XYZ file of C-alpha atoms in Angstrom:
689
model
C 106.352 149.669 -81.066
C 105.900 146.455 -79.568
C 102.900 145.925 -77.266
C 102.660 145.019 -74.126
C 100.106 141.971 -74.204
C 102.474 141.079 -77.221
C 105.660 140.812 -74.098
C 103.771 139.792 -71.449
C 102.339 136.526 -74.459
C 106.702 136.436 -74.737
C 107.484 136.839 -70.445
C 104.447 133.597 -69.831
C 106.403 131.987 -72.948
C 110.245 132.095 -71.757
C 108.396 131.790 -68.611
C 107.421 128.167 -69.912
C 110.564 127.539 -71.719
C 112.533 128.317 -68.598
C 110.204 125.792 -66.271
C 110.729 122.850 -69.153
C 114.152 123.222 -69.465
C 114.512 123.094 -65.746
C 112.203 120.124 -64.922
C 114.180 118.463 -67.603
C 117.493 118.548 -65.973
C 115.579 117.772 -62.652
C 114.406 114.754 -64.075
C 117.445 113.401 -66.203
C 116.670 109.618 -65.864
C 113.104 110.320 -66.609
C 114.339 112.568 -69.747
C 116.948 109.936 -70.851
C 116.986 110.261 -74.211
C 119.485 113.159 -75.711
C 118.296 116.849 -76.408
C 118.463 120.259 -76.390
C 116.086 124.012 -75.104
C 116.265 127.153 -76.334
C 117.459 128.627 -72.802
C 118.365 132.032 -74.196
C 117.277 131.608 -77.652
C 113.479 131.826 -76.684
C 112.828 135.983 -77.565
C 114.506 135.656 -80.804
C 112.162 132.100 -81.702
C 108.867 133.538 -79.525
C 109.373 136.942 -82.162
C 110.084 135.205 -85.191
C 107.000 132.559 -84.362
C 104.328 135.654 -83.463
C 104.961 136.932 -86.880
C 104.150 133.405 -88.851
C 100.639 133.136 -90.603
C 99.191 129.047 -91.730
C 99.922 130.079 -94.693
C 104.206 130.597 -94.319
C 106.093 127.874 -93.856
C 109.039 127.668 -91.329
C 112.439 124.900 -90.690
C 113.061 124.931 -86.253
C 116.311 122.969 -85.617
C 117.097 121.246 -82.606
C 116.746 124.099 -80.714
C 113.790 125.475 -81.370
C 111.180 125.089 -78.819
C 110.712 128.700 -78.696
C 109.400 129.025 -81.922
C 106.989 125.714 -81.170
C 106.112 127.285 -78.217
C 105.019 130.240 -79.909
C 103.294 128.571 -82.733
C 100.634 127.383 -80.207
C 102.458 123.800 -79.885
C 101.814 122.964 -76.118
C 104.941 121.355 -73.799
C 102.491 118.553 -73.185
C 103.168 117.859 -77.264
C 106.721 118.580 -76.711
C 107.244 116.603 -73.917
C 105.741 113.437 -75.264
C 108.677 113.683 -78.216
C 111.227 113.989 -75.680
C 110.473 111.491 -73.806
C 110.149 109.085 -76.934
C 106.209 108.668 -76.904
C 104.205 106.763 -78.766
C 101.485 109.217 -79.586
C 104.032 111.806 -79.850
C 102.307 114.157 -82.746
C 104.862 114.926 -85.053
C 107.460 111.287 -84.899
C 105.962 109.294 -82.748
C 108.730 107.911 -80.874
C 110.702 107.992 -83.080
C 113.134 111.294 -83.716
C 114.816 113.391 -81.158
C 113.906 116.303 -79.541
C 112.489 119.785 -81.017
C 112.425 117.766 -84.703
C 108.879 118.515 -85.590
C 106.750 118.279 -88.810
C 103.047 119.845 -89.269
C 100.427 119.987 -91.331
C 97.516 121.636 -90.967
C 95.304 124.496 -91.308
C 95.275 125.813 -88.269
C 99.615 126.550 -87.958
C 102.870 127.175 -90.599
C 103.584 123.762 -92.608
C 107.066 122.366 -90.739
C 108.783 119.694 -93.364
C 110.965 117.396 -91.621
C 114.362 117.650 -91.611
C 117.582 115.920 -89.929
C 120.200 116.885 -87.012
C 122.470 116.989 -89.133
C 124.069 120.518 -88.980
C 122.451 123.228 -91.616
C 121.656 120.498 -93.631
C 117.849 121.934 -93.258
C 118.848 125.243 -95.311
C 118.413 123.081 -99.011
C 115.012 122.414 -98.384
C 113.719 124.683 -96.969
C 114.859 126.630 -100.087
C 113.207 124.398 -101.686
C 109.781 125.526 -100.182
C 110.872 128.878 -101.412
C 111.607 127.938 -104.428
C 108.126 125.765 -104.991
C 106.056 129.050 -102.974
C 107.318 130.244 -106.913
C 107.078 128.411 -109.223
C 102.966 127.441 -107.643
C 102.924 132.016 -107.456
C 104.429 132.046 -111.104
C 101.490 129.471 -112.069
C 98.747 131.143 -110.216
C 98.259 127.312 -107.762
C 94.838 127.138 -106.769
C 96.741 124.939 -103.965
C 99.000 127.665 -103.051
C 97.878 129.056 -99.260
C 97.675 132.207 -99.021
C 97.170 134.490 -95.272
C 93.659 135.556 -94.926
C 94.104 139.680 -96.269
C 95.500 138.017 -99.487
C 98.988 137.328 -98.241
C 101.126 136.241 -99.567
C 103.864 132.848 -97.821
C 107.000 133.111 -96.663
C 109.269 131.064 -95.350
C 111.734 130.699 -92.902
C 114.910 128.284 -92.253
C 116.656 128.272 -88.936
C 120.706 127.604 -88.083
C 123.265 128.567 -85.390
C 125.888 130.203 -87.273
C 127.801 127.185 -86.963
C 126.082 125.479 -89.792
C 126.724 128.629 -92.012
C 130.414 126.988 -92.201
C 128.881 124.209 -94.738
C 128.501 124.192 -97.920
C 125.340 123.235 -98.689
C 124.715 126.183 -97.031
C 125.680 128.259 -99.902
C 124.368 126.457 -102.044
C 120.970 127.251 -100.532
C 121.950 130.975 -100.864
C 123.202 130.996 -103.937
C 120.136 129.386 -105.317
C 117.657 131.803 -103.127
C 120.124 135.152 -104.710
C 119.288 134.083 -108.189
C 115.858 132.706 -108.052
C 114.887 135.462 -105.573
C 113.531 132.617 -103.495
C 111.017 134.495 -100.202
C 112.834 132.830 -97.780
C 114.858 134.224 -94.722
C 117.295 132.133 -93.378
C 117.711 133.508 -88.860
C 120.931 132.501 -87.632
C 120.832 132.440 -83.824
C 124.320 133.371 -83.006
C 125.761 131.782 -79.813
C 129.050 131.671 -80.292
C 129.013 128.234 -79.781
C 129.639 124.950 -82.236
C 130.026 121.925 -79.013
C 132.385 122.708 -78.168
C 134.329 125.118 -80.360
C 133.704 128.868 -80.625
C 133.620 131.388 -83.020
C 136.962 132.354 -83.212
C 138.241 129.216 -83.975
C 136.221 127.583 -86.289
C 134.847 130.921 -88.595
C 136.830 133.630 -90.428
C 133.413 135.477 -90.298
C 130.237 135.893 -89.259
C 126.730 134.973 -90.700
C 125.800 138.616 -91.481
C 128.957 139.567 -93.140
C 129.010 135.638 -95.409
C 125.770 136.656 -96.743
C 127.527 140.196 -97.990
C 129.247 138.249 -100.652
C 125.463 136.758 -102.187
C 124.630 140.008 -104.017
C 120.261 140.165 -103.617
C 120.785 138.697 -100.343
C 118.862 141.525 -97.149
C 120.404 141.374 -94.315
C 120.339 142.335 -91.187
C 122.025 141.923 -86.979
C 120.525 142.068 -84.111
C 119.724 141.812 -80.532
C 118.728 138.582 -80.569
C 118.242 138.560 -77.113
C 116.064 141.666 -76.606
C 112.694 140.569 -77.182
C 111.402 144.098 -78.839
C 114.444 144.580 -81.224
C 113.854 141.025 -82.655
C 110.371 141.839 -82.264
C 110.298 145.051 -84.203
C 112.929 143.207 -86.757
C 110.990 139.993 -87.367
C 107.687 142.188 -88.141
C 109.056 144.584 -90.859
C 111.162 141.702 -92.384
C 109.114 139.330 -92.664
C 106.323 141.338 -93.732
C 108.884 142.505 -96.926
C 109.806 139.406 -98.053
C 105.686 138.839 -98.135
C 105.442 142.183 -100.386
C 108.705 142.256 -102.287
C 109.449 137.778 -102.206
C 113.463 138.433 -101.984
C 115.560 136.808 -99.382
C 116.957 137.767 -96.181
C 119.190 137.073 -93.811
C 118.887 137.539 -90.507
C 121.518 137.437 -87.854
C 120.427 137.428 -84.111
C 123.187 137.190 -81.780
C 122.364 135.619 -78.285
C 123.060 133.796 -75.013
C 123.457 129.997 -74.856
C 122.196 129.498 -71.689
C 121.971 125.712 -71.951
C 123.991 122.114 -72.474
C 124.714 121.792 -76.240
C 123.193 118.870 -75.592
C 122.105 117.036 -72.070
C 124.406 114.661 -73.007
C 127.515 117.157 -74.583
C 126.938 119.850 -71.302
C 128.632 122.916 -70.689
C 130.935 122.599 -67.876
C 133.293 119.921 -69.861
C 133.770 122.682 -72.165
C 132.523 126.124 -70.914
C 134.831 128.579 -68.593
C 132.694 130.024 -65.577
C 133.560 133.362 -67.014
C 132.259 132.508 -70.506
C 129.090 131.084 -68.959
C 128.460 134.767 -66.471
C 129.177 136.478 -69.136
C 126.169 134.906 -71.291
C 124.499 134.850 -68.550
C 124.755 139.145 -68.640
C 121.935 138.765 -71.637
C 119.182 136.039 -70.352
C 116.190 137.381 -72.669
C 113.815 136.296 -69.252
C 115.469 138.714 -67.526
C 115.836 141.223 -69.839
C 111.857 141.703 -70.880
C 110.545 140.731 -67.252
C 112.551 144.307 -66.411
C 111.480 146.673 -69.527
C 107.527 144.770 -68.409
C 108.042 146.579 -65.132
C 109.452 150.119 -66.675
C 106.195 149.988 -68.427
C 104.079 149.211 -65.524
C 103.438 146.202 -65.081
C 103.403 145.042 -61.577
C 105.888 142.397 -59.812
C 102.818 141.034 -58.041
C 101.820 140.113 -61.540
C 105.208 138.885 -62.569
C 105.330 136.756 -60.050
C 102.121 134.909 -60.619
C 103.500 133.746 -64.474
C 105.941 132.382 -63.033
C 104.536 130.954 -60.610
C 101.731 129.692 -63.098
C 103.974 128.317 -65.277
C 106.126 126.294 -63.102
C 102.322 124.252 -62.684
C 101.487 124.242 -65.291
C 104.886 122.812 -67.039
C 104.716 120.231 -64.159
C 101.845 119.214 -64.186
C 102.498 118.620 -68.786
C 105.624 116.648 -67.711
C 103.232 113.597 -65.257
C 100.895 113.668 -67.993
C 103.776 113.071 -70.675
C 105.633 110.847 -68.614
C 102.675 107.822 -67.993
C 101.963 108.286 -71.539
C 102.221 105.032 -73.941
C 105.962 104.132 -75.241
C 105.089 103.721 -78.999
C 103.355 99.739 -79.960
C 106.540 97.721 -81.349
C 104.212 96.232 -83.567
C 104.585 100.013 -86.016
C 107.514 99.965 -86.406
C 108.213 99.496 -89.756
C 104.927 100.876 -90.989
C 105.741 104.580 -93.277
C 109.243 103.299 -94.838
C 106.892 104.365 -97.858
C 103.678 106.033 -98.890
C 101.403 103.705 -100.983
C 102.450 103.648 -104.662
C 99.021 103.820 -106.953
C 100.988 102.007 -109.523
C 100.316 98.158 -108.054
C 100.498 96.210 -111.669
C 100.880 96.747 -115.791
C 98.550 98.497 -117.596
C 98.264 99.638 -120.483
C 99.431 98.973 -124.160
C 103.574 97.985 -124.003
C 103.205 96.955 -127.859
C 102.026 100.275 -128.547
C 100.519 101.525 -132.531
C 101.601 98.122 -133.072
C 103.124 100.044 -136.608
C 106.433 97.787 -135.369
C 108.644 100.853 -135.351
C 111.172 100.834 -132.738
C 112.439 103.764 -130.195
C 115.739 103.879 -128.502
C 116.177 104.449 -124.908
C 116.978 107.395 -124.518
C 113.418 108.699 -126.607
C 111.492 106.414 -124.112
C 112.362 108.559 -121.365
C 112.545 111.703 -123.221
C 108.068 110.583 -124.645
C 107.568 109.602 -120.928
C 108.724 112.695 -118.987
C 106.650 115.176 -122.489
C 103.768 113.276 -121.552
C 103.956 113.716 -117.656
C 104.683 117.274 -118.270
C 101.790 117.751 -120.957
C 99.522 115.665 -118.117
C 100.567 117.463 -115.197
C 100.864 121.088 -114.433
C 102.683 120.285 -111.142
C 105.864 118.424 -113.261
C 108.639 120.347 -113.364
C 112.680 119.073 -114.500
C 115.708 120.175 -113.546
C 118.957 119.640 -113.371
C 122.670 120.708 -114.457
C 122.419 121.417 -118.561
C 118.932 119.797 -119.095
C 117.851 123.194 -119.933
C 117.053 125.702 -123.561
C 120.270 125.367 -124.884
C 121.061 122.063 -124.689
C 118.515 119.171 -123.369
C 120.963 116.906 -121.092
C 124.711 116.183 -121.947
C 122.973 112.856 -123.353
C 119.704 114.842 -125.426
C 117.142 113.118 -123.003
C 116.060 116.005 -121.923
C 115.857 117.731 -125.632
C 113.245 120.199 -127.215
C 111.348 120.276 -123.131
C 112.064 123.434 -122.157
C 111.060 125.120 -125.738
C 107.590 123.406 -124.685
C 107.200 123.748 -121.215
C 108.539 127.017 -120.720
C 112.615 127.795 -119.094
C 110.358 128.019 -115.702
C 109.263 124.677 -115.621
C 113.109 122.754 -117.097
C 115.951 124.285 -116.236
C 119.374 124.429 -115.816
C 121.217 124.658 -112.346
C 124.076 125.130 -111.074
C 126.667 122.386 -110.349
C 124.948 121.541 -107.287
C 123.910 118.518 -106.994
C 123.028 119.087 -103.312
C 120.711 121.053 -103.951
C 119.309 119.517 -106.543
C 118.802 116.526 -105.362
C 117.889 118.214 -102.125
C 115.288 120.992 -103.032
C 112.721 118.113 -103.833
C 112.454 117.563 -99.902
C 110.410 121.349 -100.330
C 109.199 121.307 -104.001
C 107.079 117.602 -103.030
C 106.242 118.990 -99.442
C 104.597 121.798 -101.993
C 102.283 119.664 -103.781
C 104.671 119.685 -106.891
C 106.416 116.486 -108.287
C 109.954 117.323 -109.380
C 112.106 114.576 -111.850
C 115.764 116.242 -110.936
C 119.005 115.034 -112.719
C 122.113 114.296 -111.479
C 124.456 114.099 -115.126
C 126.330 110.822 -114.179
C 126.410 108.730 -111.450
C 129.788 108.902 -110.860
C 128.497 112.718 -108.826
C 126.142 111.039 -107.174
C 127.729 111.593 -103.696
C 127.582 115.231 -103.651
C 124.489 114.769 -102.462
C 124.050 112.231 -100.726
C 123.916 113.706 -98.288
C 120.722 115.151 -99.301
C 119.462 111.996 -100.291
C 120.666 109.885 -96.994
C 119.700 112.495 -94.284
C 117.194 114.524 -95.145
C 115.148 112.411 -98.415
C 115.112 108.238 -97.478
C 113.280 109.510 -93.611
C 111.829 111.305 -94.288
C 108.554 109.758 -94.714
C 109.334 107.064 -91.641
C 110.276 109.945 -89.403
C 107.359 112.075 -89.952
C 104.682 109.011 -89.916
C 103.723 109.284 -93.133
C 103.105 113.114 -93.260
C 105.953 114.299 -95.341
C 106.831 111.571 -98.231
C 108.942 113.051 -101.219
C 108.098 112.397 -104.317
C 110.665 112.962 -106.149
C 112.391 110.889 -109.672
C 116.023 111.239 -109.795
C 117.282 110.250 -113.147
C 120.885 108.844 -113.650
C 123.148 107.986 -115.952
C 125.708 104.937 -115.590
C 127.521 102.321 -116.530
C 130.717 102.392 -118.743
C 130.608 101.635 -122.375
C 134.053 103.442 -124.931
C 136.138 105.124 -122.761
C 133.865 106.970 -120.295
C 136.725 107.344 -118.167
C 136.582 107.462 -114.144
C 134.591 109.944 -113.547
C 131.743 108.082 -116.511
C 131.882 105.342 -116.464
C 130.623 103.733 -112.656
C 128.296 101.992 -111.071
C 127.034 102.649 -108.144
C 123.732 100.595 -107.427
C 124.718 98.705 -104.203
C 125.222 102.391 -102.245
C 121.651 103.769 -103.310
C 120.719 100.111 -102.065
C 122.498 100.836 -99.084
C 120.356 103.325 -98.176
C 116.660 102.345 -96.928
C 113.368 104.641 -97.176
C 114.166 104.884 -101.954
C 113.644 103.156 -104.870
C 115.427 102.270 -107.193
C 114.549 101.022 -110.748
C 117.372 99.813 -113.395
C 115.499 99.730 -117.020
C 117.539 97.443 -119.856
C 114.529 98.886 -122.681
C 113.160 100.953 -124.529
C 109.871 99.723 -122.908
C 110.611 99.472 -119.503
C 112.366 102.959 -118.987
C 108.749 103.903 -119.843
C 106.697 101.800 -118.408
C 108.996 103.233 -115.065
C 109.719 106.513 -115.815
C 105.629 106.765 -115.569
C 105.467 104.259 -112.469
C 108.093 106.186 -110.629
C 106.625 110.217 -111.536
C 103.098 108.355 -110.043
C 104.939 106.960 -106.406
C 104.538 109.478 -104.059
C 108.445 108.002 -102.259
C 111.462 109.092 -103.584
C 112.430 106.983 -107.191
C 116.194 107.387 -109.031
C 116.722 105.778 -111.991
C 119.765 104.595 -113.479
C 119.323 104.588 -116.708
C 122.547 102.891 -118.550
C 124.495 105.254 -121.593
C 125.399 101.802 -123.451
C 122.087 101.034 -123.516
C 120.178 104.622 -124.221
C 121.299 104.593 -128.558
C 121.881 100.804 -128.348
C 125.297 101.635 -129.878
C 127.023 98.513 -128.031
C 127.093 95.830 -130.038
C 124.499 93.181 -129.179
C 122.362 96.109 -127.497
C 120.205 96.750 -130.149
C 117.366 94.790 -128.442
C 117.011 97.742 -125.501
C 115.652 100.214 -128.604
C 111.214 98.842 -128.895
C 107.939 99.957 -130.164
C 107.481 102.778 -127.897
C 104.269 101.484 -125.327
C 100.828 103.611 -124.983
C 100.971 106.925 -123.218
C 98.973 105.221 -120.300
C 101.283 102.062 -120.103
C 102.978 101.090 -116.396
C 105.376 98.827 -115.154
C 105.488 98.479 -112.045
C 107.775 98.501 -109.292
C 108.924 95.200 -107.948
C 108.498 93.007 -111.461
C 110.986 90.900 -113.459
C 111.306 89.804 -116.821
C 112.050 86.515 -118.159
C 114.027 88.233 -121.615
C 115.322 84.184 -122.600
C 114.428 80.762 -121.418
C 115.440 77.336 -121.258
C 113.761 74.868 -123.104
C 111.557 72.213 -120.377
C 113.080 68.804 -121.749
C 116.682 70.487 -120.475
C 115.106 71.796 -117.011
C 113.516 68.563 -116.364
C 116.702 66.928 -117.165
C 118.633 68.741 -114.887
C 120.704 70.130 -117.619
C 119.669 74.452 -117.971
C 120.783 76.841 -115.309
C 119.403 81.136 -114.867
C 120.973 83.904 -114.567
C 119.535 87.141 -112.724
C 120.969 89.834 -114.179
C 120.002 94.372 -115.168
C 120.861 96.478 -117.032
C 124.048 95.652 -119.879
C 124.059 92.425 -118.014
C 121.179 91.714 -119.730
C 122.599 91.263 -122.775
C 125.658 90.264 -121.767
C 123.554 86.635 -120.622
C 121.623 86.240 -123.769
C 124.280 86.331 -125.442
C 124.749 83.659 -123.693
C 121.532 82.119 -123.614
C 122.358 81.768 -127.450
C 125.044 79.930 -127.254
C 123.944 77.703 -125.061
C 120.717 77.097 -126.754
C 117.778 76.251 -124.352
C 120.122 75.556 -121.252
C 120.002 79.394 -119.917
C 116.908 81.359 -118.830
C 117.641 85.101 -118.071
C 116.001 86.729 -114.856
C 115.894 90.834 -116.345
C 114.891 92.331 -112.961
C 114.275 95.794 -113.923
C 114.194 97.844 -110.392
C 116.812 96.915 -107.956
C 114.025 98.066 -104.841
C 111.300 96.784 -104.852
C 113.643 93.185 -105.840
C 111.018 90.196 -107.378
C 112.780 87.628 -105.343
C 109.036 85.757 -105.756
C 110.826 85.279 -109.361
C 114.414 85.103 -108.180
C 113.485 81.974 -105.908
C 111.306 80.209 -108.470
C 113.347 80.591 -111.043
C 116.737 79.455 -109.271
C 114.493 76.170 -107.772
C 113.559 75.154 -111.303
C 116.957 75.195 -112.250
C 119.296 74.489 -109.321
C 121.959 76.410 -111.018
C 122.101 80.217 -110.830
C 124.637 83.016 -112.101
C 123.976 86.396 -110.341
C 125.470 89.003 -113.054
C 126.379 92.523 -111.847
C 128.519 95.231 -114.570
C 129.465 96.983 -110.873
C 133.080 96.148 -109.033
C 131.895 92.337 -107.849
C 133.116 92.541 -103.910
C 130.402 93.817 -101.209
C 128.410 94.468 -104.493
C 124.326 94.107 -105.054
C 124.853 91.580 -107.045
C 126.987 89.232 -104.316
C 124.918 90.069 -101.013
C 121.551 88.311 -103.560
C 123.566 85.676 -103.939
C 123.949 85.040 -100.360
C 119.882 85.909 -100.145
C 119.073 83.048 -103.199
C 121.501 79.932 -101.038
C 119.476 80.716 -97.374
C 115.949 80.514 -99.965
C 116.925 77.750 -102.280
C 119.324 76.218 -100.731
C 117.735 72.718 -100.808
C 116.950 73.061 -105.115
C 120.333 74.229 -105.186
C 122.938 72.224 -107.427
C 125.793 73.980 -106.781
C 127.004 77.166 -105.514
C 125.158 80.310 -106.265
C 128.073 81.666 -108.385
C 127.975 85.664 -109.244
C 130.322 87.357 -112.046
C 130.615 90.899 -111.931
C 133.707 93.757 -112.820
C 136.666 93.444 -111.048
C 138.026 94.771 -107.554
C 139.472 98.112 -109.065
C 139.216 101.887 -107.968
C 137.812 103.105 -111.161
C 137.181 102.359 -114.833
C 140.092 103.943 -116.525
C 139.661 105.213 -119.180
C 141.814 103.001 -122.186
C 139.388 100.829 -124.007
C 141.355 97.362 -123.552
C 141.449 97.832 -120.468
C 137.858 98.762 -119.431
C 136.938 95.518 -121.682
C 139.843 93.660 -118.963
C 137.521 95.084 -116.002
C 134.308 94.388 -117.509
C 132.085 91.573 -117.813
C 131.556 90.606 -121.546
C 129.627 87.373 -122.683
C 133.485 85.736 -122.778
C 133.114 85.727 -119.453
C 129.963 84.998 -118.738
C 130.247 81.592 -121.942
C 132.869 80.863 -119.247
C 130.859 80.923 -116.269
C 128.109 79.381 -117.328
C 130.160 76.404 -119.334
C 131.599 75.153 -115.498
C 127.598 75.898 -113.831
C 126.288 73.721 -116.531
C 129.250 71.017 -116.392
C 128.829 70.499 -112.289
């Protein structure tokens, strides 16, 4: 039974939330940034917040200000975000209202999440996945409650978001792995202007019935006592049984969708009046009167909260805006790998290894050294060890809890690393082919890349995302694509593209140690050096402690100083398979061609590129990607701008033909792609200028 003190606390906060919403509405010119409020949702939100311990995790969504009030955040703190002020404790003025993130010992952890509806389900399920792993290895880093309680994870969702495919991926993984997570679905019957009967064949409760092992309950989320008693029972159940649960709480929507999309745009008066009948505040007020609380005491609470909100709002309005000088802060967390260290030549035996083995050996050593390292993705587990055998034997050595298969869920594979990283794990994940990155782009762009920046550095996502890439030998249109330009358009991630075994190992180690998201693009045609002319991709294995910092290119073929002095030389800027096309051409034009292997595409070694171009005056940027609108063309533009007065000819670019896909037939594939002959033709013209 809910205590009177708890109900009084809830009523005070309901009055606070109502006063806040009214204050914002009365000051629309001041509250100029788009926002939503929790009006109508207060009961279930407060009932949930009151149950949580500092060891727990919660992911509120954009209508969850009452959860934040229930956790102990003040209206002033929330208003600073509403007004995008500089001392907003969550995001420093960078995010919308009720988009919190928090690390501290006094409240549950809140990871950063976006406004994209339903997208929080995967990162938050990743939190539960991480908690389960820490439990399994008995990690000292796992926070528990004052009486040893195990943490639970709450993911708050609107009912309209459950139709998102990524929510189903999260549910699937949660029931498969029996994760300690509660999906709190607040159903107000609206998804902006779309009603439930227009958009959904079933509600969240019925939908959850299709996921065996998911506990579920329907409750009246406008009734505080019912909400409180159910959430207490369910949270205790998940604390002890470590299984997923879905709570569908029916609530009214008593505010606008947002301050910009107003209720009068799409709601009828009948609908509005029907929702008003379930206002949680009057319901709880009536209940308090029934149990003996005086009318005057409730009036006093209502008056006190209005005055309190007025004062807090006045303070927030006077708070300073962010310092413009901070606008570029926190894009990345500082990396410990800033210089090349270790022995690149290894033990000096002269034995060479293939690139695929260099990656395997690097990950094996990392997993030996870091018990918080895990590897997962499609087919990387015990039976196969990766379709390219790039994870062979790792599951046997480290166990199925550290190296395991996932379903065909690129969004989950990528997005779950947000939660895994937030609990201190170091996930290495694989997308099977570059062509299959697209289902995961939503998580990579919307959640991962922005997390460090929008949390002011509290939640950088430490993950390595491995992606086999590139065309060779008839892989066809869905196993041969190049995606670097797509990835390079995303700000907040780093991208490596090694072309030798030594670089693979050094960059893999650096990527793992980097506290930021890193994509490793690994060319399938270089894995085993089976493509003619790529034998030099095999190198001696570097030492265990070898690391290669990002942003450091390498000269892999040098022009003669005399030729260069005479103006009879040029340079090729390239990466991946392009390195081997370029090196083959450099041999044809003895002493006249210098080749730069970029090794990482972001950060990029612009200093080496510009110095090299200035030295030679003639440059070709070479890529395997389709040429038009590519990274290579963008780089050529930067070279032209920065090296203009040293250029003796326009910067040339050579890439694949501008076709929608790589064709299956190997004759057609060769016709589409660059090769040494095509490169040589461009170099001949450059040198003749």
